[in-house]
XYZ file of C-alpha atoms in Angstrom:
735
model
C -18.434 12.071 4.371
C -16.275 9.618 2.475
C -15.097 9.977 -1.103
C -12.381 9.081 -3.581
C -11.518 9.613 -7.243
C -10.813 7.139 -10.015
C -7.495 8.810 -10.820
C -4.911 10.771 -8.906
C -3.171 12.470 -11.827
C -4.835 14.090 -14.821
C -3.856 16.291 -17.741
C -5.967 18.999 -19.356
C -8.785 17.315 -21.233
C -8.913 14.316 -18.894
C -11.928 13.552 -16.747
C -11.894 12.577 -13.074
C -14.811 10.618 -11.618
C -15.567 11.213 -7.946
C -17.355 8.608 -5.850
C -19.048 9.936 -2.722
C -20.815 8.356 0.243
C -22.662 10.530 2.751
C -24.511 8.304 5.226
C -26.973 10.422 7.154
C -26.379 13.504 4.996
C -29.133 14.309 2.507
C -27.059 16.426 0.156
C -23.716 18.151 -0.264
C -21.976 20.910 -2.164
C -18.961 20.106 -4.358
C -16.388 22.704 -5.403
C -13.071 22.349 -7.189
C -10.263 24.112 -5.328
C -6.592 24.684 -5.971
C -4.559 23.803 -2.882
C -1.592 25.829 -1.754
C -0.783 25.575 1.958
C -1.776 23.078 4.651
C -3.567 23.743 7.887
C -0.970 24.319 10.598
C -3.239 24.770 13.612
C -6.462 23.360 14.942
C -8.194 26.648 14.209
C -7.370 26.434 10.514
C -4.293 28.658 10.683
C -2.137 28.762 7.576
C -4.578 26.988 5.296
C -4.881 28.310 1.749
C -7.105 27.158 -1.080
C -8.681 28.922 -4.053
C -11.993 27.985 -5.629
C -11.869 27.237 -9.352
C -14.907 27.860 -11.530
C -16.100 24.555 -12.949
C -19.290 23.011 -14.316
C -18.680 20.191 -11.806
C -19.224 22.554 -8.893
C -22.722 22.428 -7.501
C -25.179 20.695 -5.216
C -25.563 16.912 -5.282
C -27.867 14.448 -3.529
C -26.284 12.465 -0.727
C -26.593 8.811 0.098
C -24.617 5.908 1.443
C -22.485 3.624 -0.690
C -21.408 0.401 0.982
C -17.788 -0.603 1.162
C -17.397 -4.381 0.926
C -14.266 -5.842 2.478
C -13.038 -9.403 2.168
C -11.378 -11.348 -0.647
C -12.678 -14.412 -2.440
C -12.769 -16.148 -5.820
C -15.698 -15.707 -8.153
C -16.401 -18.687 -10.424
C -19.054 -19.681 -12.983
C -22.176 -21.596 -12.062
C -22.126 -25.379 -12.091
C -21.973 -26.642 -15.690
C -24.056 -29.762 -15.039
C -26.705 -30.811 -12.507
C -24.995 -32.100 -9.398
C -26.521 -34.855 -7.296
C -23.682 -36.802 -5.706
C -20.468 -34.841 -5.290
C -17.106 -34.594 -3.534
C -15.006 -31.617 -2.482
C -11.334 -31.454 -1.604
C -9.068 -28.546 -0.700
C -5.764 -27.923 1.048
C -6.087 -25.264 3.737
C -3.872 -23.264 6.116
C -6.388 -21.387 8.300
C -5.194 -18.341 10.208
C -8.268 -17.090 12.066
C -10.916 -19.542 13.182
C -13.930 -19.316 15.449
C -16.605 -16.673 16.112
C -18.448 -17.244 12.829
C -18.552 -19.591 9.828
C -15.665 -19.247 7.376
C -16.490 -20.427 3.863
C -14.064 -22.627 1.954
C -15.678 -23.870 -1.263
C -19.164 -24.312 -2.615
C -22.302 -22.824 -4.094
C -24.412 -21.831 -1.104
C -27.082 -19.163 -0.691
C -28.089 -17.979 2.760
C -31.163 -16.320 1.285
C -32.627 -19.251 -0.648
C -31.172 -22.016 1.551
C -30.131 -23.899 -1.570
C -26.909 -25.620 -2.537
C -23.857 -26.806 -0.635
C -20.877 -25.291 1.103
C -17.740 -26.581 2.785
C -16.685 -24.310 5.643
C -15.132 -23.969 9.075
C -17.848 -23.576 11.686
C -17.950 -21.075 14.545
C -15.898 -23.471 16.675
C -13.223 -23.864 13.994
C -14.176 -27.400 12.945
C -14.618 -28.539 9.359
C -18.280 -28.610 8.372
C -20.536 -29.144 5.369
C -23.818 -27.300 4.844
C -26.613 -28.552 2.567
C -30.005 -27.006 1.874
C -33.060 -28.053 -0.125
C -34.660 -24.617 -0.198
C -36.516 -25.157 3.071
C -34.404 -27.163 5.454
C -30.701 -26.751 6.159
C -28.376 -29.455 7.464
C -24.941 -28.752 8.959
C -22.544 -31.620 9.643
C -19.326 -30.898 11.568
C -16.344 -32.947 12.680
C -16.642 -31.225 16.055
C -12.858 -30.876 16.345
C -11.284 -27.461 15.811
C -8.492 -27.386 13.266
C -5.073 -25.947 14.140
C -4.293 -22.439 12.959
C -1.290 -21.911 10.662
C -0.983 -25.617 9.849
C -1.657 -27.251 6.522
C -4.642 -29.588 6.398
C -6.347 -31.667 3.781
C -10.111 -31.092 3.935
C -12.584 -33.279 2.072
C -16.300 -33.967 1.959
C -18.569 -36.208 -0.077
C -22.313 -36.626 -0.467
C -23.937 -39.719 -1.948
C -27.408 -38.851 -3.234
C -28.562 -42.482 -3.328
C -27.803 -43.187 0.328
C -27.966 -39.530 1.432
C -24.705 -40.111 3.262
C -22.169 -37.433 4.094
C -18.519 -38.193 4.808
C -16.348 -35.402 6.148
C -12.619 -35.469 6.920
C -9.947 -33.091 8.176
C -6.361 -34.288 8.244
C -3.343 -32.181 9.309
C -0.349 -32.611 7.030
C 3.111 -33.391 8.309
C 5.610 -30.546 8.304
C 8.832 -29.561 10.076
C 7.230 -28.677 13.398
C 5.511 -30.389 16.271
C 1.911 -29.280 16.599
C -1.380 -30.365 18.079
C -3.496 -30.594 14.950
C -5.899 -33.537 15.175
C -7.339 -35.623 12.393
C -11.086 -36.032 12.524
C -13.798 -37.527 10.374
C -17.524 -38.063 10.530
C -20.096 -40.069 8.586
C -23.744 -39.087 8.746
C -26.949 -39.950 6.921
C -29.321 -37.044 6.363
C -32.964 -36.692 5.392
C -32.753 -34.073 2.639
C -31.389 -33.804 -0.871
C -29.672 -30.486 -1.589
C -31.453 -28.343 -4.139
C -29.621 -27.153 -7.222
C -27.691 -24.013 -6.293
C -29.047 -20.699 -7.528
C -25.693 -18.976 -7.037
C -22.318 -19.390 -8.747
C -19.444 -21.247 -7.172
C -17.329 -19.237 -4.752
C -14.087 -19.938 -2.941
C -13.409 -18.323 0.477
C -16.877 -16.715 0.781
C -20.625 -17.363 0.481
C -22.512 -15.355 -2.109
C -25.022 -13.487 0.075
C -23.725 -13.875 3.616
C -22.909 -10.213 4.288
C -24.688 -8.538 7.181
C -27.274 -7.036 4.833
C -27.528 -10.145 2.659
C -26.581 -8.173 -0.438
C -22.970 -9.241 -0.936
C -20.570 -12.109 -0.248
C -19.736 -12.805 3.384
C -18.489 -15.512 5.746
C -15.010 -14.691 4.463
C -12.228 -17.170 5.154
C -8.872 -16.105 6.601
C -5.881 -18.138 5.546
C -4.379 -19.957 2.597
C -6.193 -22.304 0.252
C -4.682 -24.502 -2.412
C -5.783 -26.980 -5.085
C -9.589 -26.969 -4.668
C -11.268 -29.905 -6.401
C -14.894 -30.644 -7.276
C -16.146 -34.069 -8.388
C -19.537 -35.199 -9.697
C -19.380 -38.370 -7.628
C -19.176 -39.418 -3.994
C -15.575 -40.555 -3.755
C -14.486 -42.878 -0.983
C -12.600 -41.643 2.039
C -9.583 -43.619 0.857
C -9.635 -41.716 -2.435
C -9.980 -38.361 -0.686
C -7.332 -38.957 1.968
C -4.573 -37.804 -0.402
C -4.470 -34.683 -2.585
C -5.852 -35.716 -5.954
C -3.845 -34.600 -8.970
C -5.533 -33.726 -12.235
C -3.788 -36.608 -13.925
C -5.299 -39.121 -11.491
C -8.670 -37.471 -10.970
C -10.662 -39.675 -13.324
C -13.850 -38.963 -15.246
C -15.746 -37.725 -12.201
C -13.638 -34.557 -12.095
C -15.652 -31.376 -12.624
C -13.057 -28.759 -11.721
C -9.448 -28.567 -10.535
C -8.358 -25.019 -9.870
C -4.618 -24.395 -10.044
C -3.538 -21.247 -8.211
C 0.078 -21.663 -9.327
C -0.860 -20.441 -12.802
C -0.988 -16.744 -13.727
C 0.133 -15.721 -10.237
C 0.669 -12.126 -11.328
C -2.966 -11.633 -12.302
C -6.469 -11.905 -10.860
C -7.256 -14.890 -13.090
C -7.939 -18.325 -11.644
C -7.304 -21.254 -13.963
C -9.329 -24.471 -13.942
C -7.474 -27.465 -15.367
C -10.621 -29.563 -15.333
C -12.745 -30.532 -18.349
C -15.204 -27.640 -18.100
C -12.661 -24.802 -17.865
C -14.456 -23.099 -14.993
C -11.984 -20.232 -14.874
C -12.585 -17.477 -12.358
C -11.113 -14.334 -10.893
C -10.093 -13.084 -7.502
C -12.055 -10.235 -5.929
C -10.566 -7.723 -3.478
C -7.018 -8.870 -4.083
C -6.115 -11.814 -1.856
C -2.375 -12.305 -1.553
C -0.700 -14.404 -4.233
C 2.905 -15.589 -4.584
C 2.644 -17.256 -1.177
C 4.064 -20.612 -0.185
C 1.967 -23.721 -0.612
C 1.712 -26.958 1.334
C 4.697 -28.463 -0.488
C 7.143 -25.568 -0.228
C 10.493 -27.040 0.800
C 12.656 -23.871 0.948
C 14.828 -25.052 -1.928
C 13.572 -22.051 -3.889
C 12.628 -18.604 -2.612
C 11.483 -17.215 -5.969
C 7.971 -18.273 -6.975
C 8.839 -17.946 -10.656
C 11.421 -20.716 -10.342
C 9.113 -23.160 -8.554
C 5.504 -22.072 -9.173
C 4.227 -25.521 -8.221
C 5.359 -24.766 -4.648
C 3.472 -21.460 -4.664
C 0.064 -22.848 -5.514
C -1.706 -21.179 -2.589
C -3.631 -17.940 -2.170
C -3.944 -16.122 1.178
C -7.419 -14.691 1.761
C -8.387 -12.089 4.370
C -11.751 -10.819 5.538
C -10.447 -7.230 5.406
C -8.872 -7.249 1.929
C -9.853 -4.607 -0.605
C -8.665 -3.525 -4.032
C -11.429 -1.178 -5.180
C -14.504 0.149 -3.387
C -16.406 -0.098 -6.691
C -18.670 2.811 -5.843
C -20.907 4.494 -8.369
C -19.745 7.818 -9.797
C -21.332 10.825 -8.075
C -19.988 13.583 -10.343
C -17.277 14.142 -12.948
C -14.746 16.942 -13.313
C -13.336 17.582 -16.775
C -9.927 19.229 -16.464
C -10.079 22.404 -18.578
C -7.627 22.730 -21.450
C -6.227 25.899 -19.875
C -5.956 24.458 -16.354
C -2.675 25.367 -14.690
C -0.609 22.450 -13.449
C -0.842 22.125 -9.688
C -2.476 20.398 -6.739
C -6.253 20.477 -6.606
C -9.113 18.876 -4.713
C -12.821 18.354 -4.839
C -14.058 19.997 -1.659
C -17.278 18.466 -0.360
C -19.437 20.124 2.287
C -22.762 19.143 3.733
C -24.596 19.593 7.029
C -21.463 20.690 8.860
C -19.228 17.965 7.439
C -16.328 18.591 5.079
C -13.825 16.478 3.196
C -11.338 16.982 0.368
C -10.430 14.558 -2.408
C -7.046 15.756 -3.744
C -5.731 15.207 -7.251
C -2.832 16.480 -9.336
C -3.059 18.279 -12.658
C 0.020 17.686 -14.758
C 0.892 19.835 -17.768
C -0.466 18.823 -21.176
C 1.133 15.552 -22.258
C 4.388 16.080 -24.093
C 4.704 19.697 -22.935
C 6.501 21.577 -20.193
C 4.996 24.780 -18.854
C 7.767 25.554 -16.356
C 11.443 24.888 -15.756
C 10.765 23.271 -12.382
C 8.887 20.036 -11.752
C 7.502 19.061 -8.384
C 7.389 15.252 -8.176
C 4.474 14.318 -5.925
C 5.184 11.034 -4.051
C 1.851 9.390 -4.868
C 3.258 5.886 -4.397
C 3.987 6.768 -0.779
C 0.513 8.278 -0.342
C -1.037 5.044 -1.604
C 1.115 2.868 0.634
C 0.229 4.937 3.731
C -3.484 5.245 2.915
C -5.648 4.666 6.015
C -2.759 3.885 8.326
C -4.227 2.721 11.631
C -0.900 1.505 13.000
C -0.220 5.035 14.291
C -3.059 4.486 16.773
C -3.009 0.755 17.350
C 0.598 -0.448 17.154
C 2.144 -1.670 20.380
C 4.289 1.001 22.040
C 3.238 3.747 19.639
C 3.244 6.463 22.329
C 6.713 5.401 23.475
C 7.825 5.567 19.851
C 6.461 9.083 19.417
C 7.441 10.429 22.801
C 4.003 11.893 23.480
C 0.349 11.009 23.889
C -1.624 10.428 20.723
C -3.979 13.064 19.437
C -7.048 12.339 17.330
C -9.403 14.353 15.186
C -12.829 13.497 13.780
C -11.360 11.917 10.644
C -9.036 9.731 12.704
C -11.985 8.490 14.727
C -13.922 7.813 11.551
C -11.103 5.573 10.339
C -11.152 3.611 13.581
C -14.910 3.107 13.701
C -15.822 2.754 10.015
C -13.604 0.146 8.327
C -12.520 1.266 4.868
C -9.569 -1.040 4.387
C -6.062 -1.058 5.764
C -2.699 0.431 4.866
C 0.483 -1.507 4.283
C 1.557 -0.328 7.738
C -1.179 -2.475 9.247
C -1.648 -6.178 9.731
C -4.760 -8.044 8.697
C -7.217 -9.384 11.240
C -5.312 -12.670 11.129
C -1.980 -10.967 11.934
C -0.415 -11.243 8.488
C 1.086 -8.143 6.900
C -0.841 -6.033 4.405
C 1.260 -6.097 1.238
C -1.153 -4.380 -1.172
C -2.098 -0.712 -0.947
C -4.913 0.880 -2.936
C -6.147 4.433 -3.472
C -9.388 3.229 -5.110
C -11.302 3.855 -1.882
C -11.530 6.741 0.577
C -8.134 7.699 2.041
C -8.634 9.533 5.303
C -4.999 10.648 5.641
C -4.749 12.019 2.083
C -6.058 15.474 2.929
C -4.846 19.064 3.251
C -6.105 19.495 6.801
C -5.389 17.605 10.000
C -2.111 16.051 11.062
C 0.923 17.287 9.137
C 2.324 14.216 7.441
C 3.019 13.191 3.847
C 0.494 14.954 1.581
C -0.365 17.815 3.924
C 3.315 18.445 4.709
C 4.186 18.360 1.027
C 1.923 21.347 0.442
C 4.663 23.362 2.166
C 6.803 22.792 -0.945
C 4.300 24.195 -3.442
C 3.415 26.981 -1.010
C 7.088 27.941 -0.905
C 7.386 27.846 -4.694
C 4.348 30.104 -4.932
C 5.707 32.338 -2.188
C 9.008 32.979 -3.964
C 7.267 33.437 -7.315
C 8.663 30.328 -9.010
C 6.567 28.716 -11.735
C 6.347 24.942 -11.520
C 4.715 21.891 -13.050
C 3.405 18.998 -10.984
C 3.975 15.381 -11.985
C 3.462 12.256 -9.906
C 5.073 8.937 -9.101
C 2.312 7.270 -11.102
C 3.243 9.336 -14.158
C 6.953 8.658 -13.662
C 6.369 4.921 -13.308
C 4.444 4.823 -16.592
C 6.502 7.219 -18.680
C 10.035 6.966 -17.342
C 12.796 9.557 -17.636
C 11.108 11.141 -20.650
C 8.584 12.677 -18.268
C 11.377 14.732 -16.664
C 13.277 15.646 -19.823
C 13.485 19.381 -20.244
C 13.059 20.287 -16.592
C 16.063 22.129 -15.194
C 15.237 21.002 -11.662
C 13.034 18.370 -10.041
C 11.913 18.800 -6.414
C 10.650 15.954 -4.259
C 8.190 15.943 -1.403
C 9.057 15.361 2.225
C 8.962 11.564 2.224
C 9.296 9.799 -1.173
C 9.842 6.461 0.550
C 8.366 3.981 -1.947
C 9.872 3.616 -5.404
C 9.367 1.174 -8.253
C 12.176 -0.019 -10.513
C 10.772 2.125 -13.307
C 10.816 5.188 -11.063
C 14.348 4.513 -9.848
C 15.583 4.069 -13.416
C 13.828 7.268 -14.470
C 15.400 9.360 -11.711
C 18.851 7.962 -12.410
C 18.317 8.541 -16.128
C 17.310 12.134 -15.465
C 20.528 12.767 -13.521
C 22.651 11.030 -16.151
C 21.119 13.373 -18.695
C 22.252 16.439 -16.768
C 19.211 16.924 -14.552
C 19.273 18.490 -11.095
C 17.461 16.822 -8.204
C 16.425 18.559 -4.982
C 15.502 15.880 -2.456
C 13.666 17.884 0.206
C 12.816 15.050 2.556
C 13.899 12.130 4.674
C 13.746 8.353 4.419
C 13.318 8.510 0.678
C 13.927 5.868 -1.995
C 13.874 3.195 0.719
C 11.422 0.412 -0.194
C 11.058 -1.225 -3.589
C 7.455 -1.501 -4.772
C 5.570 -2.840 -7.772
C 2.526 -1.344 -9.447
C -0.431 -3.542 -10.345
C -0.114 -4.578 -14.012
C -3.543 -3.174 -14.876
C -4.194 -0.446 -12.309
C -2.008 2.468 -11.221
C -4.126 2.702 -8.103
C -2.770 -0.481 -6.497
C 0.807 -0.987 -5.280
C 2.589 -3.961 -3.711
C 5.341 -3.992 -1.092
C 7.035 -7.040 0.425
C 8.849 -6.094 3.616
C 11.661 -8.557 3.112
C 14.873 -9.263 5.021
C 15.428 -6.035 6.882
C 14.319 -2.469 7.401
C 12.354 -0.368 9.841
C 8.922 -1.836 9.263
C 5.520 -2.582 10.720
C 5.652 -6.290 9.810
C 7.930 -8.678 7.979
C 7.188 -10.835 4.967
C 6.743 -14.537 5.660
C 9.553 -16.953 4.773
C 9.637 -17.659 1.062
C 7.376 -14.697 0.271
C 9.882 -11.962 -0.544
C 9.159 -11.811 -4.288
C 6.287 -9.607 -5.410
C 3.291 -11.170 -7.084
C 2.599 -8.351 -9.568
C 5.988 -8.420 -11.287
C 8.019 -11.251 -9.790
C 10.607 -8.720 -8.615
C 12.427 -9.165 -5.336
C 10.906 -6.976 -2.639
C 12.390 -5.202 0.335
C 14.936 -2.420 0.661
C 16.609 -0.857 -2.335
C 19.831 -0.878 -0.325
C 19.731 -4.685 -0.348
C 19.512 -4.644 -4.142
C 22.473 -2.468 -5.035
C 20.453 0.733 -5.506
C 20.686 2.447 -2.139
C 19.167 5.869 -1.429
C 22.731 7.059 -0.843
C 23.669 6.226 -4.425
C 20.848 8.344 -5.825
C 20.575 11.136 -3.268
C 23.835 11.085 -1.297
C 22.091 10.202 1.970
C 20.136 7.247 3.314
C 17.783 6.560 6.197
C 19.595 6.401 9.529
C 17.111 7.156 12.345
C 13.661 8.304 13.342
C 12.059 10.144 16.233
C 8.714 11.861 16.434
C 8.715 13.953 19.593
C 10.589 17.081 18.510
C 12.744 18.259 15.638
C 16.140 19.902 15.910
C 18.330 22.099 13.699
C 21.404 21.833 11.470
C 24.868 23.175 12.240
C 27.098 24.078 9.315
C 30.061 21.827 8.631
C 33.491 22.978 7.384
C 32.669 21.571 3.945
C 29.972 24.234 3.598
C 32.815 26.696 2.961
C 34.175 24.728 0.041
C 34.062 26.927 -3.087
C 31.858 24.292 -4.705
C 29.167 25.182 -2.153
C 29.569 28.942 -2.218
C 26.355 29.456 -4.181
C 24.373 27.535 -1.547
C 25.313 29.844 1.325
C 25.298 33.146 -0.533
C 23.921 35.756 1.853
C 23.817 33.338 4.815
C 26.117 33.961 7.764
C 24.264 31.803 10.286
C 25.935 28.723 11.720
C 22.628 27.329 12.952
C 20.088 26.509 10.255
C 16.423 25.737 10.756
C 15.913 26.073 14.499
C 12.239 26.744 13.717
C 9.433 25.145 11.772
C 5.961 23.651 11.760
C 7.115 20.031 11.990
C 8.367 19.529 15.519
C 9.822 23.014 15.878
C 12.869 22.493 13.670
C 14.059 21.594 10.188
C 15.753 18.325 11.168
C 13.421 15.671 12.478
C 10.891 12.877 12.083
C 12.829 10.507 9.823
C 16.351 11.533 8.956
C 19.125 10.486 6.577
C 22.903 10.524 6.813
C 25.753 10.505 4.322
C 27.761 7.278 4.208
C 30.244 6.560 1.424
C 30.321 2.885 2.397
C 26.561 2.749 1.738
C 26.890 4.344 -1.693
C 27.132 8.098 -1.150
C 29.403 9.481 -3.902
C 32.907 10.061 -2.504
C 32.895 13.719 -3.591
C 29.683 14.454 -1.667
C 29.902 17.624 0.412
C 28.236 17.381 3.822
C 27.122 20.974 4.199
C 25.427 20.749 7.594
C 24.398 18.136 10.134
C 21.744 18.089 12.803
C 22.501 17.740 16.495
C 20.842 17.649 19.923
C 18.139 15.143 19.073
C 16.306 13.541 21.991
C 16.494 9.946 23.146
C 13.248 9.305 21.245
C 15.400 9.147 18.101
C 16.594 5.616 17.447
C 18.646 4.135 14.657
C 16.936 2.367 11.784
C 16.887 -1.417 12.094
C 18.991 -1.904 8.975
C 21.680 0.382 10.421
C 22.239 -1.886 13.440
C 24.044 -5.180 12.955
C 24.243 -6.292 16.579
C 21.729 -5.240 19.272
C 23.373 -2.836 21.686
C 22.561 -0.082 24.145
C 23.803 2.797 22.010
C 21.122 3.158 19.378
C 19.465 6.398 20.493
C 20.545 9.940 19.733
C 22.036 10.554 23.171
C 24.527 7.747 22.656
C 25.191 7.538 18.928
C 26.801 10.212 16.766
C 25.522 8.351 13.719
C 22.063 9.770 14.396
C 22.001 13.002 12.442
C 20.405 14.555 9.390
C 23.030 15.427 6.804
C 22.439 18.176 4.261
C 24.531 17.300 1.205
C 25.452 18.374 -2.314
C 27.260 16.616 -5.134
C 27.768 17.018 -8.856
C 26.940 14.444 -11.539
C 29.075 13.614 -14.601
C 26.738 15.097 -17.241
C 26.485 18.560 -15.731
C 23.740 17.783 -13.259
C 23.738 17.848 -9.473
C 21.925 16.682 -6.352
C 20.995 18.601 -3.210
C 19.510 16.609 -0.323
C 18.224 17.703 3.060
C 17.992 14.320 4.815
C 14.961 15.288 6.908
C 11.193 14.963 6.641
C 10.758 18.060 8.830
C 12.768 20.294 6.482
C 9.789 21.415 4.391
C 8.001 22.645 7.525
C 10.601 25.386 7.906
C 10.371 26.872 4.404
C 7.456 29.244 5.054
C 8.607 30.423 8.495
C 8.467 34.207 8.919
C 6.891 34.756 5.518
C 9.609 32.737 3.705
C 12.264 35.067 5.171
C 14.528 32.594 6.960
C 17.810 30.816 6.397
C 16.225 27.532 5.265
C 14.149 29.316 2.640
C 17.127 31.402 1.519
C 19.427 28.407 1.279
C 16.867 26.353 -0.653
C 16.214 29.262 -2.999
C 19.950 29.646 -3.616
C 20.119 26.008 -4.643
C 17.058 26.264 -6.869
C 18.290 29.389 -8.644
C 21.661 27.787 -9.413
C 19.954 24.574 -10.517
C 17.861 26.634 -12.953
C 21.030 28.148 -14.406
C 21.859 26.067 -17.504
C 25.609 26.337 -16.844
C 26.738 22.708 -16.344
C 28.145 21.622 -13.024
C 31.670 20.274 -13.286
C 32.840 17.186 -11.493
C 35.559 17.965 -8.906
C 39.010 17.776 -10.449
C 37.684 18.293 -13.975
C 37.693 22.077 -14.033
C 35.190 24.566 -12.740
């Protein structure tokens, strides 16, 4: 069973549309449940959910909904009858062979009508023509070079029925083996008028079932041109500008315009504007990029390319299966549509915020939905080179993991595309197999430990999300005495960062209960909260790196990469920043002398233990997975108190890439004292304060022994003081 919702956050009165696909399952039961605690064992141990009465609950018919991967450009139909014609396009192919890869044309596999320029199964430039009965394919017979710019052109003269085809590698700064090739051939047929619209990077009905576009191209394309005349090879041997195109020009698409949108602009006489489908990558370097500028906004004419992939997706575009209307009296919290049928089960989580403009509690839990979106359908955990060495143990799989491997539903930004390029766009508008309350404890499932703990200690709370914070800013948090994060709020937009800083400047209190938070800068899609962009620029612990010249995000034009490279380090906000990771076992904290500072007395009230958190569901301890350390030179406030630090990590813990300037042999926990999780506290000038744990594994210790443990007690001490309206005083200013 696969399913997703059209929104991840909703207020009372809002509706949520669920889209469900159940191949092989005739029907299913849907129920709305309130989630509390995650599954902590394979037998379902620890799991808690409560059914909520709703008109949406009931039995529904099953059925399969197809998920169509692959990006392309959708254009209008030809504006005039086309007899003779010419095509020209600049191309940087990245994955050739095995099957045809469409470039430009109006070709129908079903009707065998029209024309299409493409790379054939051998990687050579080819032209296909069909008259409705017969099909002719003409190829240069010479495979093009991958990751090299070429000029491709083709012409057809209806009077002589002659085809001319040419592929010419462009000169660049490297030595390569790309070969120029051309062919001239007379054919017996005249192509029939196309019965499909123009497409770029796909053919209209070439999917396996013939019902959707297929033959998707992998690589960059730039400056496609279409002429209503058979131009000579001499004319086509150079890129033709609009100014010199002449009266035969039908269309000249300019990808350097409106880069931040899905619109495609035609500078030709017929204004055959189009749109991208499934979000190919924009703001990428073109054939003429000379490295004089790195920002596409400053030299858009050098960023006139689009990178297409056969596994791109922005939205599954499934039909709605049922709708849940959030009741006006619905309590803020974490919910899910639970679907069951013929032994299968899945959950589609969502968050119910309080009514807009109202607070129903003094505490807000900030759900890291940006991070959930970025991690959605992460296959790198299974497929990345050396992943078992990284984790220090053999991989384990469950049924949902296997489903992800065998039923493609799009990638995460921790993956690379089929052509090896990094995935820079993440979307939640499709099934997300790792956004679930059961299975491996990571991100969403681990974060349920926080709300379970709040429920366990009897603390009322509201739930808000990254998506809400991005849209509404600091005003969303106004009035909350304390804001708690999840275990791994790694991905943050500028709007979110400004909102959190604004909240603290207004006297707010932040409890950062995780590790490796506030690390990467991201941008939300201008028209959809469900799609987020990340460019893994310069540095950082990462699954891939952005290509040269492609560090600026297409959605907003903002510089991508680490916040620490942009003057807004995690340390500045939270007092700690990412230092190391290790996934075999978690450790514990040992109290530091600063924990006995009178400023921290409230934190350790009733706690005599020196060792904190030598237990927990995440690796057996409170300090593990990805961990953060205090560093004044990296931005931690100088008055930060380091209350406790972890120790005795294994050699599977290694320092973050951005923490190592020169490669050396002392980057694991056995050899570097820098590898530790620091628990810190500091006051803010307007009466607010920050408490940070510096560890993803921390939340897994909260519920240990029925919430009766030193981690739970310490965290509760902090929360109770943060709920006290008495302002915190900056050191040296009284109090």
